[in-house]
Coordinates of C-alpha atoms in Angstrom, one line a residue:
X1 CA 42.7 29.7 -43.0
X2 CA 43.3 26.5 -45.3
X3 CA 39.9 25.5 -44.4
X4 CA 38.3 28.5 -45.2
X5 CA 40.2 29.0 -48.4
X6 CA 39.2 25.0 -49.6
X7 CA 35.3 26.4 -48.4
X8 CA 35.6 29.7 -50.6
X9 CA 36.1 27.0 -53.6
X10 CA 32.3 25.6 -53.8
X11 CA 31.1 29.4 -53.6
X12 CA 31.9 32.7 -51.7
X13 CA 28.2 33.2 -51.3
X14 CA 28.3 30.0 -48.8
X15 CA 31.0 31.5 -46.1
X16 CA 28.1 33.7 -44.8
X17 CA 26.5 30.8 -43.5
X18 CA 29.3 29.1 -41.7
X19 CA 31.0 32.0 -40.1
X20 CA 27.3 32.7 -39.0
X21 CA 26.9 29.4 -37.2
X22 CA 30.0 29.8 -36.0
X23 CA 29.6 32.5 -34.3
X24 CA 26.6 32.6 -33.1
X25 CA 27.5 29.0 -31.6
X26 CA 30.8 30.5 -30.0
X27 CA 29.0 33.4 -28.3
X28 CA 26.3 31.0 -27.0
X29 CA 28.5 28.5 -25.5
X30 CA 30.3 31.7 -23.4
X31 CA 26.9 32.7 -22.4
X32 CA 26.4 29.3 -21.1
X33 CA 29.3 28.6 -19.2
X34 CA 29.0 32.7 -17.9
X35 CA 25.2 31.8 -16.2
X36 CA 26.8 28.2 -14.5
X37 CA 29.8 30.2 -12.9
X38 CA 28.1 33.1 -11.9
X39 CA 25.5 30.9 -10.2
X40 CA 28.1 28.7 -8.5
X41 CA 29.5 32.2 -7.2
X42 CA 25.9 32.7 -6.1
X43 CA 25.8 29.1 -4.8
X44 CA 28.8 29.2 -3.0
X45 CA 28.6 33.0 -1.4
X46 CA 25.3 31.8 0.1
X47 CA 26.2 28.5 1.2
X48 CA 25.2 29.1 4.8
X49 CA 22.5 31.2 4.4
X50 CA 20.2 29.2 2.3
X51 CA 18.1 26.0 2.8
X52 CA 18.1 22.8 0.8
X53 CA 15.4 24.0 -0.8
X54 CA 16.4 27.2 -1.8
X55 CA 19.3 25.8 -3.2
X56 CA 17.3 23.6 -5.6
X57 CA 14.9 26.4 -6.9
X58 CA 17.9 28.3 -7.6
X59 CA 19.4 25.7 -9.5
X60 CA 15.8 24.8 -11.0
X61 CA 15.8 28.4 -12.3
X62 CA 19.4 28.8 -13.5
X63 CA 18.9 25.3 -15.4
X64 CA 15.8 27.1 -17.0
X65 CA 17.7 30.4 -18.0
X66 CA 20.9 27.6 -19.8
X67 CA 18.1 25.4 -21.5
X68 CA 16.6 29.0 -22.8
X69 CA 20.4 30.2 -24.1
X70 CA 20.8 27.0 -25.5
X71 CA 17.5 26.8 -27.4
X72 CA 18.1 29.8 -28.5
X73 CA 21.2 29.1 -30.2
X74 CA 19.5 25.5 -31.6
X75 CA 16.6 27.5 -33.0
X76 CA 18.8 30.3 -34.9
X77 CA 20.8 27.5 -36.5
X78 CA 18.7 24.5 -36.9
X79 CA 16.0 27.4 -38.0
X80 CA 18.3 28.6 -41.1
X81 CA 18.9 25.0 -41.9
X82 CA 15.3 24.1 -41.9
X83 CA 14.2 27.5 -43.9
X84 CA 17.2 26.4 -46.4
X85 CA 16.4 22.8 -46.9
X86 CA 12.7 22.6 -46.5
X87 CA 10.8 26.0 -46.9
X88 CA 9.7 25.1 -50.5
X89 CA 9.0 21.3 -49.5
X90 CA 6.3 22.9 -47.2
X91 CA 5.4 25.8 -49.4
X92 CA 4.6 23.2 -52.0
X93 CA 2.6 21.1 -49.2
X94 CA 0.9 23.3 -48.7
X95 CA -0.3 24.6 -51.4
X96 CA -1.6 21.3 -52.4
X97 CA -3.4 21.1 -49.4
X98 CA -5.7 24.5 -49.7
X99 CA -6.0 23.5 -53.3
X100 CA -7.3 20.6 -52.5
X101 CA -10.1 23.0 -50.9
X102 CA -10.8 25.4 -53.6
X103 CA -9.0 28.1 -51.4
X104 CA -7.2 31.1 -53.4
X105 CA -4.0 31.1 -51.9
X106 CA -0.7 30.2 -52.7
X107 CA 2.4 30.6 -50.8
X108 CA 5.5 31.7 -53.0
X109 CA 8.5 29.3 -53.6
X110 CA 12.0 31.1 -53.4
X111 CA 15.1 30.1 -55.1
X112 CA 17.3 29.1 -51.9
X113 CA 20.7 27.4 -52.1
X114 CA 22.0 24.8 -50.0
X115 CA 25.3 25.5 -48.5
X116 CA 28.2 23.0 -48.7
X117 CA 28.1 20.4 -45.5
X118 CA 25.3 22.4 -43.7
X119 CA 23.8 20.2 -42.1
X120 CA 26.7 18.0 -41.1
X121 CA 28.8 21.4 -39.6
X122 CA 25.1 22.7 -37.9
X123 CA 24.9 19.1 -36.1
X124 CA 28.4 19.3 -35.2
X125 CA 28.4 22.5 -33.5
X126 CA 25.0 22.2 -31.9
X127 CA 26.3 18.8 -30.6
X128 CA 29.3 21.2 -29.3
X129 CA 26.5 23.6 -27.6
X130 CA 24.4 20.7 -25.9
X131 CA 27.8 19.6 -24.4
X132 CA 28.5 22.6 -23.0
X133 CA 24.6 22.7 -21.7
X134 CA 25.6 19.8 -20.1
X135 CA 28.9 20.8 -18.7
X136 CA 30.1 17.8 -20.3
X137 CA 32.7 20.3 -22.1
X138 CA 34.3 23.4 -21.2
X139 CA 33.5 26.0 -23.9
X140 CA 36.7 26.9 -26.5
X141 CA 37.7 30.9 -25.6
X142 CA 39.7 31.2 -28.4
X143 CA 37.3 32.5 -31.8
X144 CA 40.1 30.8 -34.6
X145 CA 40.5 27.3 -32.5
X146 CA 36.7 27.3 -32.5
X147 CA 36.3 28.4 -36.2
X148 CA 38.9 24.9 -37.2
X149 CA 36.5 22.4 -35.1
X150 CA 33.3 23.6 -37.4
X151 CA 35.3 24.1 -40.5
X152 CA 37.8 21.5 -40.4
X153 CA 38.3 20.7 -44.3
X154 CA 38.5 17.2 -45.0
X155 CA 35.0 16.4 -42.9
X156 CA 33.3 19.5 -44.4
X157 CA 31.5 17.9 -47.3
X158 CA 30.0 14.8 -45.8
X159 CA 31.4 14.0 -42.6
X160 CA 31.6 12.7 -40.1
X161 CA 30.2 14.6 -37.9
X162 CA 33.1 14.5 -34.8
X163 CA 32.4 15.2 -30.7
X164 CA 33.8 18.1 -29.6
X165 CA 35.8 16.4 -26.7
X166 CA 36.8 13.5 -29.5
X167 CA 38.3 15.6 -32.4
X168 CA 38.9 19.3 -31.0
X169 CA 41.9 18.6 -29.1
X170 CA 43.7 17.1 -31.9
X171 CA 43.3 20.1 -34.1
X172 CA 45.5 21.7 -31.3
X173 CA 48.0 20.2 -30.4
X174 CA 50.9 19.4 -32.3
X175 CA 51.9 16.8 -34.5
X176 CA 55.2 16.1 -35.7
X177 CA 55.6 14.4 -39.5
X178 CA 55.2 10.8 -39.3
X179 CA 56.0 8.6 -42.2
X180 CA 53.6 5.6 -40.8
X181 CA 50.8 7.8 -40.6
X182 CA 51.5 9.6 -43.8
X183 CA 51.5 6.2 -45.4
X184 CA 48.4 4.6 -43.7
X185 CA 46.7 8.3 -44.7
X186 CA 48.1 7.7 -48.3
X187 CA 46.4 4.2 -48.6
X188 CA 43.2 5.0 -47.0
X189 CA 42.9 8.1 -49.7
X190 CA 43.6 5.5 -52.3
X191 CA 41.2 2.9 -50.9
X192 CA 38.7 5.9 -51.1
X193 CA 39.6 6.5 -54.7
X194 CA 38.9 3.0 -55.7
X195 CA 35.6 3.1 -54.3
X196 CA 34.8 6.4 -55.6
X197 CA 36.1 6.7 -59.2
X198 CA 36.1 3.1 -60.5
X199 CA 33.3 1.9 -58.8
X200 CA 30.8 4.4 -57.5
X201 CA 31.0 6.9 -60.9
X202 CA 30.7 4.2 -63.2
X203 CA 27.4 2.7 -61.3
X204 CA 25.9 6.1 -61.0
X205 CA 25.8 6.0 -64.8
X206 CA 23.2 3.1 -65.2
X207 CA 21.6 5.1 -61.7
X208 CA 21.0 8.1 -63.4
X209 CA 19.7 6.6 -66.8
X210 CA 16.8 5.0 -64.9
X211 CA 16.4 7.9 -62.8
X212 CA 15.9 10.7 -65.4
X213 CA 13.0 8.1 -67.3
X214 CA 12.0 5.9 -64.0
X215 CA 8.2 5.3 -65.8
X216 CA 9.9 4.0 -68.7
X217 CA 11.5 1.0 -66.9
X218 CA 10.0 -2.6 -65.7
X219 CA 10.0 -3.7 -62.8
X220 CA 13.4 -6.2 -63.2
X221 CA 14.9 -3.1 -64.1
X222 CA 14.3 -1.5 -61.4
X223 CA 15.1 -4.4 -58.8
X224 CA 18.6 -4.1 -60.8
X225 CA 18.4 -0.6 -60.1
X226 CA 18.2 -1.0 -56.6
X227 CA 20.8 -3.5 -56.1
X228 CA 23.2 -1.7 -58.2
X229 CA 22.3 1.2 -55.8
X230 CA 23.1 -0.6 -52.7
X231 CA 26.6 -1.1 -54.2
X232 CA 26.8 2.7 -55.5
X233 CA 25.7 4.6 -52.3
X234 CA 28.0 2.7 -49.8
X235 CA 31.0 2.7 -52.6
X236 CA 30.3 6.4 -52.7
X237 CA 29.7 7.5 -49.5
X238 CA 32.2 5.3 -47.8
X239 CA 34.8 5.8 -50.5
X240 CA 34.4 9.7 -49.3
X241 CA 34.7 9.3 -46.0
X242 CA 37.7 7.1 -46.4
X243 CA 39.7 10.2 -48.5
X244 CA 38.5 12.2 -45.8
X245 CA 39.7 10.1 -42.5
X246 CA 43.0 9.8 -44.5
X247 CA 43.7 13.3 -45.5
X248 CA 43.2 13.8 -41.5
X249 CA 45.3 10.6 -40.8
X250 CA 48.0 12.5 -42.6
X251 CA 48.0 15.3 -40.2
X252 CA 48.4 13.1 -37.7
X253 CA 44.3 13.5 -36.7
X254 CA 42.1 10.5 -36.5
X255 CA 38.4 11.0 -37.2
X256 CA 36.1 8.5 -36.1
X257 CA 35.1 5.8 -38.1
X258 CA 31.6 6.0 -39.6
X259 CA 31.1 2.7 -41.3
X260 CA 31.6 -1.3 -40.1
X261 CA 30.9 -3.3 -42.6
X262 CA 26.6 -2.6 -42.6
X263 CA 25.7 -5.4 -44.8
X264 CA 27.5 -8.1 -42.0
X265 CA 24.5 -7.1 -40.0
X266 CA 22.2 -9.5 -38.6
X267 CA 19.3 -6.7 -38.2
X268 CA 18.3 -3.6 -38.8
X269 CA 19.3 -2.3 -35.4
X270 CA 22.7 -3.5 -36.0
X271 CA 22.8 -2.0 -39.5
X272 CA 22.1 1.6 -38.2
X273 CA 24.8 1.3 -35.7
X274 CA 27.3 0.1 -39.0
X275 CA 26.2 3.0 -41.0
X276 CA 26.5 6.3 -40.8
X277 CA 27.6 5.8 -37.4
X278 CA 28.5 10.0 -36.4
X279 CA 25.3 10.5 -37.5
X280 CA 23.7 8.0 -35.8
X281 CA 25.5 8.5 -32.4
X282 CA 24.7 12.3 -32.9
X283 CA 20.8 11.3 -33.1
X284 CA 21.1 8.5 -29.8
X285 CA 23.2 11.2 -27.5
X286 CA 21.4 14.5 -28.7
X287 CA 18.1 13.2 -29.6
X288 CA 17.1 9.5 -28.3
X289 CA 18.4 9.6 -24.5
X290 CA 16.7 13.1 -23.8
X291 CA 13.7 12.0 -25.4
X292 CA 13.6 7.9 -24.1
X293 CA 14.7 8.9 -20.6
X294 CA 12.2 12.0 -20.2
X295 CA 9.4 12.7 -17.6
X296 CA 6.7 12.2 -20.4
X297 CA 8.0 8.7 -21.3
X298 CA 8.8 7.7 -18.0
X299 CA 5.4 8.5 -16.8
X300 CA 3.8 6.8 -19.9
X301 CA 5.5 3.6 -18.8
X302 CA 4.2 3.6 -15.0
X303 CA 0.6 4.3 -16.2
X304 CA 1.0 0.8 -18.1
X305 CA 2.3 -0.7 -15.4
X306 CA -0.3 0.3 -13.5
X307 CA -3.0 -1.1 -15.4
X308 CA -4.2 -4.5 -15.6
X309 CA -1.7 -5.0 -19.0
X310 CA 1.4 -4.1 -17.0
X311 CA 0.1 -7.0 -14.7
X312 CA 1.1 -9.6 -17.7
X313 CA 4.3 -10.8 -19.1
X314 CA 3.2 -9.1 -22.4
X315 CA 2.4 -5.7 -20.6
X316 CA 5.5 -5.8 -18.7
X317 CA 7.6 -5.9 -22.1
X318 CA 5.7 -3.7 -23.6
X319 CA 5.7 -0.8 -20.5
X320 CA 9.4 -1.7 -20.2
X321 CA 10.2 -0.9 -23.7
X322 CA 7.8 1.0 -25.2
X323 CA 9.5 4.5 -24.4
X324 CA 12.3 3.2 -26.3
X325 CA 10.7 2.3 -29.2
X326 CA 8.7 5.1 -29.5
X327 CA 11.8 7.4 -29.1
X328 CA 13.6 5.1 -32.1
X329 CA 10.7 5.7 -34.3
X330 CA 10.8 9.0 -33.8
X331 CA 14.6 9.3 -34.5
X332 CA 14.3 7.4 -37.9
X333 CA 11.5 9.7 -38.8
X334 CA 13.7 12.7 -37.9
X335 CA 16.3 11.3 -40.4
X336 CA 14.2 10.6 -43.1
X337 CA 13.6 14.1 -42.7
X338 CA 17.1 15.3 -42.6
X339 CA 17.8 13.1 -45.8
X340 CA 15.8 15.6 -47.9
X341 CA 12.7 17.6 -48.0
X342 CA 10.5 15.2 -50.3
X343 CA 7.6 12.6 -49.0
X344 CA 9.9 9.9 -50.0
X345 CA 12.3 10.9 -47.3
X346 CA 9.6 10.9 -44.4
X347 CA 8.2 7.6 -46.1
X348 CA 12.0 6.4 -45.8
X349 CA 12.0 7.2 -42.4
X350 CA 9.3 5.7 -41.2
X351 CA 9.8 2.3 -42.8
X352 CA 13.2 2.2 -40.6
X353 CA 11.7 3.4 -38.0
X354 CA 8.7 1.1 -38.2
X355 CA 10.6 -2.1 -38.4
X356 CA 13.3 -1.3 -35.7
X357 CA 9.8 0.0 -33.5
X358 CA 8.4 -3.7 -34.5
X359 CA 11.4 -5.3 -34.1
X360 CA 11.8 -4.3 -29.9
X361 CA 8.1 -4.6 -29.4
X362 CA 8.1 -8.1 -30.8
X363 CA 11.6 -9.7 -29.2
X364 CA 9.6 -11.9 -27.0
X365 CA 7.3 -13.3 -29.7
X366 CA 10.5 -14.0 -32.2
X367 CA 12.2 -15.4 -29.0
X368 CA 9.0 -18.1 -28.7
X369 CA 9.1 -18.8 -32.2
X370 CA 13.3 -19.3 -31.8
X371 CA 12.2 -21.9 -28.7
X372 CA 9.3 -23.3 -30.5
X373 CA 11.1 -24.4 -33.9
X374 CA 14.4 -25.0 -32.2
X375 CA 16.3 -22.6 -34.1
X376 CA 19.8 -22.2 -32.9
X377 CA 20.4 -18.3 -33.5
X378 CA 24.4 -18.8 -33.0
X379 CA 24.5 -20.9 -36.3
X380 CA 26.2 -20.2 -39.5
X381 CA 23.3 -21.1 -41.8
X382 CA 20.8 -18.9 -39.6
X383 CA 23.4 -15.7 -39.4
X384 CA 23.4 -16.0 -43.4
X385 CA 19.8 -16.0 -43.4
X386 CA 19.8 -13.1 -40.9
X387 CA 22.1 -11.6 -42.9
X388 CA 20.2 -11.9 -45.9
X389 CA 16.6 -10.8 -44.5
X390 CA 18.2 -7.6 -43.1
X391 CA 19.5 -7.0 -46.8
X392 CA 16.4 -7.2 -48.3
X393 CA 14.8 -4.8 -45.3
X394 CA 17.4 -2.8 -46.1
X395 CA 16.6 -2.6 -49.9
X396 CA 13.3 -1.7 -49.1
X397 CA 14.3 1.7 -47.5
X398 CA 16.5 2.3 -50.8
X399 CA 13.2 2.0 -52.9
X400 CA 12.4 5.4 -51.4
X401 CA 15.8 7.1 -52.5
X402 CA 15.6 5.4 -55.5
X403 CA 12.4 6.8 -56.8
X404 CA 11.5 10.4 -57.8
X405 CA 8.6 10.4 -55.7
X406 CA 6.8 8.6 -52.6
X407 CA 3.9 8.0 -55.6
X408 CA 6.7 6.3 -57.9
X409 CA 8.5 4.0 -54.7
X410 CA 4.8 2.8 -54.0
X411 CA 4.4 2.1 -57.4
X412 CA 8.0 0.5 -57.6
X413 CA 6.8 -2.4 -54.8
X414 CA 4.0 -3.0 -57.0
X415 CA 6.3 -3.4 -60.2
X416 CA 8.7 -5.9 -58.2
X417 CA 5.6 -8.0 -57.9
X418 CA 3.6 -7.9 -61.3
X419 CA 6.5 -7.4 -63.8
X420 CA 9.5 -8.8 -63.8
X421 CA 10.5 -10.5 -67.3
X422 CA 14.0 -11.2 -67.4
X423 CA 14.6 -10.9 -70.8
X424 CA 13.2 -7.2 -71.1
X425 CA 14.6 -6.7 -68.2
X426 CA 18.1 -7.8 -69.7
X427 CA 17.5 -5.6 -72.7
X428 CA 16.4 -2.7 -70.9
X429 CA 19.8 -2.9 -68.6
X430 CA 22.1 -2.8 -71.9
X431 CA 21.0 -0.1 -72.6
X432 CA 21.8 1.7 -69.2
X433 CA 25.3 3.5 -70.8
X434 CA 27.6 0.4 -69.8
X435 CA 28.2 -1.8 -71.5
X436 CA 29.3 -5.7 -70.4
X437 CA 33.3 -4.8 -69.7
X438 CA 31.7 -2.3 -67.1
X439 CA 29.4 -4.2 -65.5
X440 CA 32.1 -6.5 -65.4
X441 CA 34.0 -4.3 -63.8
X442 CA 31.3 -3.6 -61.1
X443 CA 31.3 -7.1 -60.3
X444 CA 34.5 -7.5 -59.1
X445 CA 34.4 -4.0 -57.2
X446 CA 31.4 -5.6 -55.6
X447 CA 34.0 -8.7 -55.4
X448 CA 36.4 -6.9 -54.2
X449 CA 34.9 -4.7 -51.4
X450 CA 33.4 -8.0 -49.7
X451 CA 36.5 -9.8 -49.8
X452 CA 38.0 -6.4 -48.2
X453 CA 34.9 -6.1 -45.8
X454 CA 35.1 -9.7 -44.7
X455 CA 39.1 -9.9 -43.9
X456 CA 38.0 -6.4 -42.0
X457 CA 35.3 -8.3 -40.2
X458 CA 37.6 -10.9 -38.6
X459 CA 40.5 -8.8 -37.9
X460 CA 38.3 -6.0 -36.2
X461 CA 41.0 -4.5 -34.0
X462 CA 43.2 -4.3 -37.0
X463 CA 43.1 -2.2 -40.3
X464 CA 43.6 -3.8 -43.8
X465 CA 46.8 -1.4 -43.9
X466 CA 48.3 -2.5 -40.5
X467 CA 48.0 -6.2 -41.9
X468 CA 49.5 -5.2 -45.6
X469 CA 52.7 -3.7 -42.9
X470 CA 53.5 -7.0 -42.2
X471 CA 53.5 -8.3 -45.6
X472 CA 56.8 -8.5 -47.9
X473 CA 58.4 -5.6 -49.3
X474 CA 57.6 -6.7 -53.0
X475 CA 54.0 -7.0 -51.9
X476 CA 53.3 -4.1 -50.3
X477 CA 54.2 -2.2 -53.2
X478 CA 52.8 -4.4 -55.9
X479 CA 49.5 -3.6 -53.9
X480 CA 49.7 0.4 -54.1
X481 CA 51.2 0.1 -57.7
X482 CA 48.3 -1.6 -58.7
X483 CA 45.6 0.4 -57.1
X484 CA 46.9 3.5 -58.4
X485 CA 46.9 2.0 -62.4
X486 CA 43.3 1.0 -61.4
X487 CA 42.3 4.7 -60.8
X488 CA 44.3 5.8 -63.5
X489 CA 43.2 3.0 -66.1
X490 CA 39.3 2.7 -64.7
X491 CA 38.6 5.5 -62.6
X492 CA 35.3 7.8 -64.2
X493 CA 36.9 11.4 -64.4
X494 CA 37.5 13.6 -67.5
X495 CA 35.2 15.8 -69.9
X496 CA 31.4 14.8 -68.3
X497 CA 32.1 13.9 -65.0
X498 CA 33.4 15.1 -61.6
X499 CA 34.7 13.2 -59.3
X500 CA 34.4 16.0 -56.4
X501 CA 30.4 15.3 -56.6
X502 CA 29.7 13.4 -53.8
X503 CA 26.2 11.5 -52.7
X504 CA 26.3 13.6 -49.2
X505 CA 27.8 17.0 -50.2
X506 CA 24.9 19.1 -50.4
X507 CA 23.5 18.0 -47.1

């Protein structure tokens, strides 16, 4: 009931949508499980009677009439997602292409809304109805106990997206008041704050500026732009998720943690398995592993070996991990797409989805050139360079949500190239709506979250607030006094802003 009274706040026109999926998603997964047990009756009442054989094209056809009931229930809800978020991105396509042929015919554009935490409660619950596909989880009987899983209020603006098996459970049981996890929730909230308010709203300021005029800017601005935006979007998005796991914490529920530290990582792979890691485990169980471990890739990596090329060390390599690659590209395409119905998006997508493609195809030539120049890989001053290259990969990919357009990023890699002048660069980023005290300020949140991130990075199995437990009294509190005068004092909030607007929460 809480969950659905904290929904009703961003709009009563939204509920439809969510008691909708959750519905439908409930029914679907009883449907499911109904087809396996009546076939195991089936199965079982004709155990002596039927062959091997028949036994399999039984089960062959009951397998077809779950994967049918499930589809169904992935079409309905992926479908109004995908009619929501993308119907004028196509209409508009569209268009332009029968333009482009002098035909007379235009397809209308509709003024659609985007429900609060669509897509993240749609993934959630469809992951919940593959599962049950899979008789990897028994289906929830009771409507309201359901209803809490896809609604759950502190994960419904941006995540994470939680496993069924993982998070369900601990809406249910019990939990007791517990002044440990009250105060570890507390701190992670505050944490969150920090990031958000102080750090995130103020950057977004600068953001924005270059944004709303992006032709008017050089192309030193707009390498600033981009760097500052690095900063913003983890602040932001990380800063949410941390009021989120804490407000959970608090209720004695642990949500699972959906960043490590992605700018420690040493390539791209690594960085997709730091960030956003719900959603990335969402796309590897639900969309990678059915499509790298298929019939259609299988068979495309015998043929290979087969030929004359799967007879060399090259072709071996390349039939042993081409299925895999092809199914990563086609998982980084799929979210650029989720990130937003624009070209940019898709052009996001497939630079990721490129390089990590590259990256796997490539291992053995990188390993000869590792041999050939004697380049020890485990070394400090080769993980900083590793470090370093991944960042600026990484930057690339944020030219695309940077830019208004896929035209403008394109024209954004020529800029960093054949205009950068510092000093109008310097004048064009005074004038950005902060002044020196806040960039300033930016610095040492950027300071501050390494310092943070890197303490994280060596005590992995321990949190920053399990290691301020075991500091002095005097300390611990001097450390929540003075992060709650830094939201106070330099948090963005009042008259202009609002500090509920998240970079995720219409997704």
């Amino acid at each position: 009931a809480a969950s659905y009274v904290f929904y009703l706040f961003a709009g009563y026109k939204y509920i439809a949508f969510i008691l909708f999926t959750t519905a439908s998603t409930y029914l679907i997964a009883l449907w499911i499980e109904k087809i396996s047990s009546s076939a195991k009756a089936v199965i079982k009442n004709n155990k002596n009677e039927w062959s091997r054989e028949q036994k399999k094209k039984y089960k062959d056809k009951i397998k077809v009439r779950k994967r049918l009931v499930m589809t169904l229930a992935l079409v309905l809800n992926f479908g109004i997602l995908a009619f929501l978020k993308y119907y004028n991105f196509f209409a508009g396509s569209l268009n332009d292409v029968l333009g482009s042929f002098s035909i007379d015919f235009s397809a209308p554009t509709l003024n659609l809304f985007l429900p609060l935490g669509i897509s993240f409660y749609t993934f959630q619950s469809m992951g919940y109805i593959v599962d049950v596909y899979r008789e990897k989880t028994a289906p929830e009987r009771n409507p309201f106990k359901f209803a809490l899983f896809v609604s759950f209020f502190p994960q419904i603006i941006q995540g994470p997206i939680s496993i069924y098996d993982q998070l369900a459970h601990q809406l249910y049981e019990p939990h007791k008041f517990d002044f440990t996890r009250f105060k570890h929730g507390a701190e992670l909230i505050l944490w969150g704050l920090i990031k958000k308010m102080v750090f995130a709203d103020r950057a977004v300021i600068a953001i924005n500026a270059v944004t709303s005029n992006y032709g008017n800017y050089g192309g030193t601005t707009l390498t600033f732009t981009v760097l500052l935006y690095a900063f913003q979007l983890y602040a932001d998005f990380s800063g949410g998720i941390d009021i989120s796991r804490g407000v959970a914490q608090i209720f004695g529920i642990d949500m699972m943690e959906n960043f490590r530290r992605p700018y420690f990582s040493k390539d791209i792979n690594e960085y997709w398995r730091r960030w956003h890691i719900s959603l990335g485990n969402w796309f590897k169980n639900y969309l990678f592993y059915p499509l790298a471990m298929s019939s259609l890739f299988i068979n495309v990596s015998k043929k290979i070996k087969s030929t004359k090329l799967g007879a060399t060390v090259a072709g071996a390599h390349i039939a042993k991990v081409l299925p895999t690659s092809i199914a990563s590209f086609i998982v980084f395409f799929m979210v650029g797409v989720w990130h937003g119905a624009n070209w940019k998006y898709i052009g996001f997508g497939v630079w990721n989805g490129g390089i990590i493609m590259l990256s796997v195809l490539m291992k053995p030539v990188f390993e000869w050139i590792h041999k050939k120049l004697r380049i020890n890989a485990k070394s400090f001053p080769y993980t900083v360079f590793q470090i370093f290259r991944t960042f600026i990969v990484i930057l690339v990919g944020y030219v695309f949500d940077v830019a208004p357009s896929f035209e403008e990023a394109m024209h954004t890699f020529a800029l960093f190239f054949t205009d950068q002048n510092l000093s109008i660069g310097l004048s064009q980023i005074s004038s950005l709506g902060l002044g020196n005290k806040e960039y300033l300020l930016i610095l040492a949140g950027i300071v501050l979250i390494f310092i943070v991130s890197l303490i994280q990075e060596r005590n992995d199995k321990t949190t920053i607030r399990e290691l301020l437990d075991k500091k002095p009294f005097a300390l611990r509190w001097f450390a929540v006094f003075a992060g709650v005068v830094t939201v106070v004092v330099f948090g963005v909030y009042g008259s202009g802003f609002n500090a509920a607007d998240f970079v995720y929460m219409q997704f």
